[in-house]
Short mmCIF file of C-alpha atoms in Angstrom, two decimals:
data_model
loop_
_atom_site.label_atom_id
_atom_site.label_comp_id
_atom_site.label_asym_id
_atom_site.label_seq_id
_atom_site.Cartn_x
_atom_site.Cartn_y
_atom_site.Cartn_z
CA LYS D 959 8.07 -35.33 -9.48
CA THR D 960 5.05 -36.01 -8.77
CA GLY D 961 5.24 -33.32 -5.34
CA ILE D 962 6.11 -31.01 -7.53
CA LYS D 963 3.78 -31.51 -10.43
CA ASN D 964 0.57 -31.45 -7.32
CA LEU D 965 1.90 -28.51 -6.05
CA LEU D 966 1.82 -26.60 -9.03
CA LEU D 967 -1.61 -27.78 -9.28
CA VAL D 968 -2.74 -26.33 -6.40
CA PHE D 969 -0.94 -23.21 -7.42
CA VAL D 970 -2.66 -22.74 -10.01
CA LEU D 971 -6.12 -23.71 -9.30
CA VAL D 972 -5.60 -21.25 -6.33
CA SER D 973 -4.53 -18.54 -8.43
CA ILE D 974 -7.68 -19.35 -10.57
CA GLY D 975 -9.78 -19.01 -7.67
CA TYR D 976 -8.43 -15.66 -6.47
CA ALA D 977 -9.17 -14.34 -10.31
CA LEU D 978 -12.67 -15.65 -10.35
CA GLY D 979 -13.65 -14.03 -6.83
CA LYS D 980 -12.11 -11.05 -7.69
CA GLU D 981 -14.17 -10.57 -10.90
CA VAL D 982 -17.13 -11.52 -9.02
CA THR D 983 -16.40 -8.69 -6.06
CA LEU D 984 -15.35 -6.11 -8.89
CA ARG D 985 -18.82 -6.68 -10.73
CA SER D 986 -21.15 -6.22 -7.55
CA VAL D 987 -18.93 -3.12 -7.19
CA GLN D 988 -19.25 -2.08 -10.58
CA GLY D 989 -23.15 -3.00 -10.33
CA GLN D 990 -23.90 -0.88 -6.76
CA ALA D 991 -21.69 2.47 -8.37
CA ALA D 992 -24.51 2.22 -11.52
CA LYS D 993 -27.13 2.80 -8.86
CA GLN D 994 -26.82 5.97 -7.08
CA PRO D 995 -29.15 8.48 -6.15
CA GLY D 996 -28.42 12.19 -7.17
CA THR D 997 -27.78 11.28 -11.09
CA SER D 998 -29.82 12.76 -13.89
CA ALA D 999 -32.06 10.52 -15.08
CA ASN D 1000 -29.55 8.56 -18.15
CA GLY D 1001 -27.73 7.80 -14.85
CA GLN D 1002 -25.03 11.12 -15.39
CA ILE D 1003 -23.50 13.42 -12.65
CA MET D 1004 -25.02 16.87 -12.70
CA ASP D 1005 -22.21 17.90 -10.25
CA GLY D 1006 -19.13 16.07 -9.03
CA ALA D 1007 -16.33 14.07 -9.86
CA ILE D 1008 -15.85 10.54 -11.64
CA VAL D 1009 -13.44 8.57 -10.31
CA TYR D 1010 -11.78 6.34 -13.01
CA TYR D 1011 -9.80 3.38 -12.46
CA MET D 1012 -7.97 2.59 -16.05
CA HIS D 1013 -6.52 -0.89 -16.65
CA GLN D 1014 -5.33 -3.14 -19.23
CA THR D 1015 -7.27 -6.50 -19.49
CA ILE D 1016 -4.17 -7.96 -17.58
CA ARG D 1017 -3.40 -6.32 -14.56
CA CYS D 1018 -0.04 -6.62 -12.11
CA VAL D 1019 0.29 -6.76 -8.53
CA THR D 1020 1.36 -2.82 -9.21
CA CYS D 1021 -2.21 -1.98 -10.64
CA ASN D 1022 -4.02 -4.40 -8.84
CA THR D 1023 -2.74 -2.08 -5.60
CA ILE D 1024 -3.43 1.22 -7.02
CA GLU D 1025 -7.13 -0.26 -8.02
CA LYS D 1026 -7.49 -0.90 -4.19
CA ALA D 1027 -6.44 2.08 -2.84
CA ALA D 1028 -8.29 4.11 -4.96
CA LEU D 1029 -11.70 2.71 -4.35
CA GLU D 1030 -11.08 2.29 -0.63
CA VAL D 1031 -10.52 6.42 -0.34
CA VAL D 1032 -13.62 6.69 -2.55
CA GLN D 1033 -15.35 3.91 -0.70
CA LYS D 1034 -14.63 5.72 2.95
CA ASP D 1035 -13.51 8.96 2.55
CA PHE D 1036 -16.20 10.31 -0.06
CA ALA D 1037 -18.88 7.85 0.80
CA ALA D 1038 -21.29 10.59 1.34
CA ASP D 1039 -20.45 12.22 -2.05
CA SER D 1040 -21.00 8.11 -3.56
CA GLN D 1041 -24.75 8.31 -1.73
CA ALA D 1042 -25.26 12.35 -2.74
CA GLY D 1043 -24.99 11.08 -6.32
CA HIS D 1044 -21.80 13.85 -6.66
CA LEU D 1045 -19.37 10.58 -7.03
CA ARG D 1046 -19.08 7.84 -9.19
CA TRP D 1047 -16.24 5.31 -9.50
CA GLN D 1048 -15.64 3.50 -12.72
CA MET D 1049 -13.86 0.68 -13.69
CA ALA D 1050 -12.86 1.06 -17.87
CA ASN D 1051 -10.46 -1.57 -19.46
CA LEU D 1052 -8.06 0.31 -21.70
CA GLU D 1053 -8.12 -2.18 -24.52
CA LYS D 1054 -11.95 -2.31 -24.88
CA GLU D 1055 -12.57 1.34 -24.45
CA GLU D 1056 -10.07 3.13 -26.17
CA ASP D 1057 -12.18 6.51 -26.51
CA LEU D 1058 -11.25 7.38 -22.92
CA ALA D 1059 -7.70 5.95 -23.34
CA LYS D 1060 -7.32 8.60 -26.00
CA ARG D 1061 -9.48 11.18 -24.15
CA TYR D 1062 -7.36 11.20 -21.15
CA ASP D 1063 -4.25 10.52 -22.60
CA VAL D 1064 -3.92 6.90 -20.47
CA ALA D 1065 -1.48 4.13 -21.80
CA SER D 1066 -1.40 2.36 -18.63
CA SER D 1067 -3.20 1.63 -15.64
CA THR D 1068 -4.12 4.95 -13.67
CA VAL D 1069 -6.12 6.94 -12.04
CA VAL D 1070 -8.44 9.34 -13.76
CA VAL D 1071 -10.55 12.36 -11.72
CA VAL D 1072 -12.96 13.78 -13.71
CA ARG D 1073 -15.09 16.95 -12.93
CA ILE D 1074 -18.56 17.47 -13.73
CA ARG D 1075 -20.75 20.30 -14.45
CA ASP D 1076 -23.99 20.56 -15.63
CA GLY D 1077 -23.73 17.52 -16.69
CA LYS D 1078 -20.67 18.11 -19.25
CA GLU D 1079 -17.02 17.14 -18.19
CA ALA D 1080 -15.04 19.94 -17.00
CA GLY D 1081 -11.52 19.24 -16.40
CA PHE D 1082 -9.75 16.46 -15.19
CA GLN D 1083 -6.71 15.00 -13.45
CA LYS D 1084 -4.55 12.21 -14.45
CA LEU D 1085 -3.23 10.71 -11.03
CA ASP D 1086 0.95 9.43 -13.09
CA ASP D 1087 2.48 9.41 -9.54
CA THR D 1088 0.25 6.57 -8.12
CA TRP D 1089 2.96 4.29 -9.61
CA THR D 1090 5.64 5.68 -7.62
CA LEU D 1091 3.53 5.85 -4.39
CA THR D 1092 2.48 2.11 -4.49
CA ASP D 1093 5.04 1.22 -1.85
CA GLN D 1094 3.54 4.02 0.31
CA PRO D 1095 0.35 3.13 0.97
CA GLU D 1096 -0.75 6.27 2.80
CA LYS D 1097 0.96 8.64 0.61
CA LEU D 1098 -0.83 6.88 -2.76
CA ARG D 1099 -4.27 6.97 -0.59
CA GLU D 1100 -3.99 10.70 0.22
CA TYR D 1101 -2.55 11.51 -3.55
CA ILE D 1102 -5.75 9.85 -4.59
CA ARG D 1103 -7.87 11.84 -1.83
CA LYS D 1104 -6.91 15.15 -2.80
CA ALA D 1105 -7.25 15.03 -6.09
CA VAL D 1106 -11.08 13.07 -5.69
CA ALA D 1107 -11.32 16.73 -2.73
CA ALA D 1108 -10.13 19.35 -5.48
CA ALA D 1109 -12.35 17.86 -8.33
CA LEU D 1110 -15.47 17.69 -5.44
CA SER D 1111 -14.60 21.39 -4.47
CA GLN D 1112 -14.11 22.85 -7.77
CA GLU D 1113 -17.58 21.58 -8.96
CA THR D 1114 -19.39 23.49 -5.50
CA LYS D 1115 -17.90 26.85 -6.76
CA PRO D 1116 -20.18 28.94 -8.77
#
């Protein structure tokens, strides 16, 4: 019994440490996204896109997989657009930001790509298929990549 008790205690402590580390990392990423160049004085993107990762307060392994893939696509494949201020990564807790959940008709964790034109929303795409692609990481990243590229290319057209 003592061995099992100690094993469970170690598991709980490791889980808490992992959750805290993840939260610190995510807050750091959010802070960096808020300081991007190429935005208006109030921080709005004038032309480009916002990639929202919308999530519940408590997230499962699949939710974390979707978030990781979307963030990786934004940071690696669209780094130049992010640096130029044409693309912003933003996380939104559906339980705290109900207005966004209603606006984009989101009920569970997902990615939403919003096109911005002249500082205003010009359309969006909700990426519902992220859930069915989590077991195919490259297809998941490609799905997200195509949606972000489409939003950005639509913004460059007059």
